[in-house]
mmCIF file of C-alpha atoms and ligand atoms in Angstrom:
data_model
loop_
_atom_site.group_PDB
_atom_site.id
_atom_site.type_symbol
_atom_site.label_atom_id
_atom_site.label_comp_id
_atom_site.label_asym_id
_atom_site.label_seq_id
_atom_site.Cartn_x
_atom_site.Cartn_y
_atom_site.Cartn_z
ATOM 1 C CA MET A 1 -41.395 -10.826 -23.846
ATOM 2 C CA SER A 2 -44.990 -9.740 -23.287
ATOM 3 C CA VAL A 3 -45.653 -7.741 -19.785
ATOM 4 C CA ALA A 4 -47.843 -10.612 -18.667
ATOM 5 C CA LYS A 5 -44.875 -13.245 -18.958
ATOM 6 C CA ILE A 6 -42.595 -10.963 -17.420
ATOM 7 C CA LEU A 7 -44.972 -10.521 -14.456
ATOM 8 C CA GLU A 8 -45.742 -14.361 -14.264
ATOM 9 C CA ILE A 9 -41.940 -14.955 -14.237
ATOM 10 C CA ALA A 10 -41.453 -12.064 -11.317
ATOM 11 C CA ALA A 11 -44.463 -13.646 -9.324
ATOM 12 C CA ARG A 12 -42.942 -17.246 -9.554
ATOM 13 C CA VAL A 13 -39.473 -16.051 -8.684
ATOM 14 C CA GLY A 14 -39.947 -13.652 -6.051
ATOM 15 C CA ARG A 15 -37.957 -10.757 -4.801
ATOM 16 C CA VAL A 16 -34.433 -10.984 -5.788
ATOM 17 C CA THR A 17 -32.853 -7.957 -4.481
ATOM 18 C CA ARG A 18 -31.778 -7.387 -0.692
ATOM 19 C CA ARG A 19 -33.704 -4.963 1.253
ATOM 20 C CA TYR A 20 -30.383 -3.285 2.416
ATOM 21 C CA PRO A 21 -29.797 -1.620 4.827
ATOM 22 C CA TYR A 22 -32.636 -3.605 6.610
ATOM 23 C CA GLN A 23 -31.042 -6.663 5.582
ATOM 24 C CA PRO A 24 -27.273 -7.349 5.048
ATOM 25 C CA PRO A 25 -26.055 -7.106 1.680
ATOM 26 C CA LEU A 26 -24.864 -10.005 -0.541
ATOM 27 C CA LEU A 27 -21.162 -9.785 -0.717
ATOM 28 C CA THR A 28 -19.541 -12.181 -3.235
ATOM 29 C CA PRO A 29 -16.193 -13.753 -2.618
ATOM 30 C CA GLU A 30 -14.609 -11.441 -5.179
ATOM 31 C CA PHE A 31 -16.126 -8.384 -3.624
ATOM 32 C CA ARG A 32 -13.518 -5.587 -2.966
ATOM 33 C CA GLY A 33 -13.914 -2.844 0.008
ATOM 34 C CA SER A 34 -11.413 -0.477 1.543
ATOM 35 C CA ILE A 35 -7.838 -1.617 2.278
ATOM 36 C CA ARG A 36 -5.909 -1.949 5.699
ATOM 37 C CA VAL A 37 -2.265 -1.534 6.074
ATOM 38 C CA ASP A 38 -0.735 -3.719 9.027
ATOM 39 C CA PRO A 39 1.696 -1.309 10.691
ATOM 40 C CA SER A 40 3.688 -4.140 11.858
ATOM 41 C CA ARG A 41 4.372 -5.529 8.376
ATOM 42 C CA CYS A 42 4.572 -2.326 6.350
ATOM 43 C CA TRP A 43 8.373 -1.154 5.224
ATOM 44 C CA GLY A 44 7.185 2.300 3.880
ATOM 45 C CA CYS A 45 8.752 1.120 0.341
ATOM 46 C CA GLY A 46 6.280 3.171 -1.614
ATOM 47 C CA ALA A 47 5.343 0.366 -4.187
ATOM 48 C CA CYS A 48 1.724 0.640 -3.334
ATOM 49 C CA VAL A 49 1.773 4.373 -3.694
ATOM 50 C CA ARG A 50 3.476 4.116 -7.392
ATOM 51 C CA ILE A 51 0.871 1.489 -8.528
ATOM 52 C CA CYS A 52 -2.358 3.148 -6.969
ATOM 53 C CA PRO A 53 -4.051 4.802 -10.009
ATOM 54 C CA PRO A 54 -6.319 7.394 -8.280
ATOM 55 C CA ASN A 55 -3.214 8.371 -6.026
ATOM 56 C CA ALA A 56 -5.440 7.217 -2.647
ATOM 57 C CA LEU A 57 -2.081 6.099 -1.231
ATOM 58 C CA THR A 58 0.743 8.809 -0.998
ATOM 59 C CA LEU A 59 4.023 8.947 0.649
ATOM 60 C CA LYS A 60 4.540 12.241 2.763
ATOM 61 C CA PRO A 61 8.090 12.901 3.966
ATOM 62 C CA SER A 62 8.456 15.308 6.905
ATOM 63 C CA GLY A 63 11.802 15.925 8.429
ATOM 64 C CA LYS A 64 13.240 12.548 9.733
ATOM 65 C CA MET A 65 9.947 10.818 9.283
ATOM 66 C CA VAL A 66 7.871 10.008 6.216
ATOM 67 C CA ALA A 67 3.878 8.745 6.396
ATOM 68 C CA LEU A 68 2.334 6.628 4.347
ATOM 69 C CA GLU A 69 -1.213 7.946 4.012
ATOM 70 C CA TYR A 70 -4.417 6.317 2.765
ATOM 71 C CA PHE A 71 -7.544 8.523 1.857
ATOM 72 C CA VAL A 72 -10.293 6.109 1.079
ATOM 73 C CA GLY A 73 -12.204 8.935 -0.445
ATOM 74 C CA ARG A 74 -10.043 8.456 -3.508
ATOM 75 C CA CYS A 75 -10.014 4.806 -3.372
ATOM 76 C CA ILE A 76 -11.582 2.737 -6.343
ATOM 77 C CA PHE A 77 -11.226 -0.489 -4.580
ATOM 78 C CA CYS A 78 -8.884 -2.198 -7.128
ATOM 79 C CA GLY A 79 -6.630 -4.031 -4.958
ATOM 80 C CA MET A 80 -3.679 -3.459 -7.058
ATOM 81 C CA CYS A 81 -1.703 -1.943 -3.940
ATOM 82 C CA ALA A 82 -2.306 -5.350 -2.075
ATOM 83 C CA GLU A 83 -0.759 -7.218 -5.270
ATOM 84 C CA VAL A 84 2.187 -5.334 -5.404
ATOM 85 C CA CYS A 85 3.150 -5.011 -1.903
ATOM 86 C CA PRO A 86 6.446 -6.939 -1.172
ATOM 87 C CA ALA A 87 5.806 -7.325 2.736
ATOM 88 C CA GLY A 88 2.177 -8.705 2.422
ATOM 89 C CA ALA A 89 0.929 -5.890 4.403
ATOM 90 C CA ILE A 90 -1.991 -4.896 2.476
ATOM 91 C CA GLU A 91 -5.533 -6.556 3.143
ATOM 92 C CA VAL A 92 -8.224 -5.938 0.970
ATOM 93 C CA THR A 93 -11.255 -5.729 3.261
ATOM 94 C CA LYS A 94 -15.181 -6.177 2.543
ATOM 95 C CA GLU A 95 -15.530 -2.821 4.227
ATOM 96 C CA PHE A 96 -17.798 -0.517 2.031
ATOM 97 C CA GLU A 97 -19.865 1.590 4.460
ATOM 98 C CA LEU A 98 -17.110 4.502 4.785
ATOM 99 C CA SER A 99 -19.086 7.776 5.254
ATOM 100 C CA ALA A 100 -17.606 10.052 7.809
ATOM 101 C CA THR A 101 -18.569 13.464 9.084
ATOM 102 C CA SER A 102 -15.119 14.912 8.781
ATOM 103 C CA ILE A 103 -12.967 14.367 5.658
ATOM 104 C CA GLU A 104 -9.857 13.764 8.236
ATOM 105 C CA ASP A 105 -11.676 10.551 9.291
ATOM 106 C CA LEU A 106 -11.212 9.112 5.698
ATOM 107 C CA ARG A 107 -7.496 9.379 5.944
ATOM 108 C CA THR A 108 -5.184 7.078 7.872
ATOM 109 C CA ARG A 109 -1.569 7.502 8.372
ATOM 110 C CA LEU A 110 1.376 5.045 9.064
ATOM 111 C CA VAL A 111 4.304 6.884 10.180
ATOM 112 C CA HIS A 112 8.022 5.397 9.448
ATOM 113 C CA ARG A 113 11.395 6.870 10.584
ATOM 114 C CA LEU A 114 13.798 7.610 7.707
ATOM 115 C CA THR A 115 17.599 6.503 7.747
ATOM 116 C CA ARG A 116 20.250 8.960 6.213
ATOM 117 C CA CYS A 117 23.101 8.374 4.022
ATOM 118 C CA SER A 118 26.216 8.222 6.284
ATOM 119 C CA VAL A 119 28.023 10.143 3.750
ATOM 120 C CA CYS A 120 25.836 12.988 2.390
ATOM 121 C CA GLY A 121 22.964 12.710 4.992
ATOM 122 C CA ALA A 122 20.437 12.428 2.135
ATOM 123 C CA PRO A 123 17.467 10.489 3.240
ATOM 124 C CA THR A 124 17.704 6.803 2.021
ATOM 125 C CA TRP A 125 15.456 4.207 3.275
ATOM 126 C CA THR A 126 12.668 3.834 6.162
ATOM 127 C CA GLU A 127 14.282 2.015 9.157
ATOM 128 C CA ALA A 128 12.072 -1.042 8.527
ATOM 129 C CA GLU A 129 13.003 -1.189 4.797
ATOM 130 C CA LEU A 130 16.696 -0.900 5.399
ATOM 131 C CA ARG A 131 16.221 -3.789 7.861
ATOM 132 C CA ALA A 132 14.269 -5.760 5.257
ATOM 133 C CA VAL A 133 16.678 -4.988 2.650
ATOM 134 C CA VAL A 134 19.712 -6.121 4.751
ATOM 135 C CA LYS A 135 17.993 -9.392 5.956
ATOM 136 C CA ALA A 136 17.162 -10.393 2.179
ATOM 137 C CA SER A 137 20.449 -9.468 0.481
ATOM 138 C CA PRO A 138 24.313 -10.369 1.284
ATOM 139 C CA ILE A 139 25.136 -6.745 1.853
ATOM 140 C CA THR A 140 25.846 -5.255 4.946
ATOM 141 C CA GLU A 141 23.750 -2.483 7.036
ATOM 142 C CA GLU A 142 26.633 -0.262 6.945
ATOM 143 C CA TYR A 143 26.630 -0.554 2.787
ATOM 144 C CA ALA A 144 23.044 -0.454 2.237
ATOM 145 C CA ALA A 145 22.603 2.612 4.342
ATOM 146 C CA ILE A 146 24.575 4.809 2.055
ATOM 147 C CA CYS A 147 22.483 6.660 -0.518
ATOM 148 C CA PRO A 148 22.557 4.871 -4.291
ATOM 149 C CA GLU A 149 24.911 7.765 -5.486
ATOM 150 C CA HIS A 150 27.592 6.974 -2.890
ATOM 151 C CA ARG A 151 27.124 3.482 -2.842
ATOM 152 C CA ARG A 152 27.812 3.509 -6.678
ATOM 153 C CA GLU A 153 30.904 5.648 -5.741
ATOM 154 C CA ARG A 154 32.362 3.456 -3.096
ATOM 155 C CA PHE A 155 31.590 0.109 -5.340
ATOM 156 C CA ALA A 156 33.486 1.611 -8.054
ATOM 157 C CA LYS A 157 36.412 2.560 -5.802
ATOM 158 C CA ALA A 158 36.505 -1.045 -4.320
ATOM 159 C CA VAL A 159 36.407 -2.376 -7.939
ATOM 160 C CA ALA A 160 39.445 0.023 -8.873
ATOM 161 C CA LEU A 161 41.617 -0.989 -5.857
ATOM 162 C CA ARG A 162 40.778 -4.635 -6.613
ATOM 163 C CA LEU A 163 42.045 -3.936 -10.330
ATOM 164 C CA GLY A 164 44.960 -2.209 -9.239
ATOM 165 C CA ALA A 165 45.770 -5.033 -6.671
ATOM 166 C CA GLY A 166 45.591 -7.370 -9.631
ATOM 167 C CA GLU A 167 47.923 -5.625 -11.849
HETATM 168 S S1 SF4 B 1 5.353 -2.331 2.506
HETATM 169 FE FE1 SF4 B 1 3.514 -2.341 1.391
HETATM 170 S S2 SF4 B 1 2.014 -1.125 2.381
HETATM 171 FE FE2 SF4 B 1 4.020 -0.610 2.987
HETATM 172 S S3 SF4 B 1 4.749 1.159 1.601
HETATM 173 FE FE3 SF4 B 1 5.518 -0.843 0.767
HETATM 174 S S4 SF4 B 1 3.737 -1.695 -0.585
HETATM 175 FE FE4 SF4 B 1 2.931 -0.027 0.731
HETATM 176 S S1 SF4 B 2 -7.325 -0.426 -3.622
HETATM 177 FE FE1 SF4 B 2 -6.481 0.426 -5.834
HETATM 178 S S2 SF4 B 2 -7.269 2.612 -5.187
HETATM 179 FE FE2 SF4 B 2 -7.501 1.848 -3.199
HETATM 180 S S3 SF4 B 2 -5.651 2.150 -2.520
HETATM 181 FE FE3 SF4 B 2 -5.177 0.335 -3.381
HETATM 182 S S4 SF4 B 2 -4.370 0.591 -5.483
HETATM 183 FE FE4 SF4 B 2 -5.202 2.487 -4.787
#
């Protein structure tokens, strides 16, 4: 195509780009920006942490607590965390103007209290996760609150007792 033809088309069509930041940018319905975690819905299960490709989401245990940390400086805005979250706690926003003067301002934390195995004291679930598991399954809170190893042991003993009783 000749330069004259290109100039003719440009003159006919006019400006096609936005004068951002003087005009609002054009955000399509598919546009993905930073994420927002709803503290009232999050269980602290860590599914989003495991799927996040650049480790923008991390779970940091500290004593009786565990913090879900989101570092937007690493986020690639893929939205995979929102897809796997079983609690529907993650919203993919359209926010993209994310600069900050301090790196700490790029981190958000959501702190959960941990429960401990009633047999060995090992950390098991977060309190919110334990409540969600008990609500969604037929097992009791007492049974769910035990760590997987001791839960297996207790289950095996119960089966052995039942088999013994049946003989
Ligand atoms: S409930 Fe959702 S947001 Fe919270 S840790 Fe699990 S996957 Fe992440
Ligand atoms: S949008 Fe993608 S990169 Fe960002 S926190 Fe979620 S999974 Fe990680």
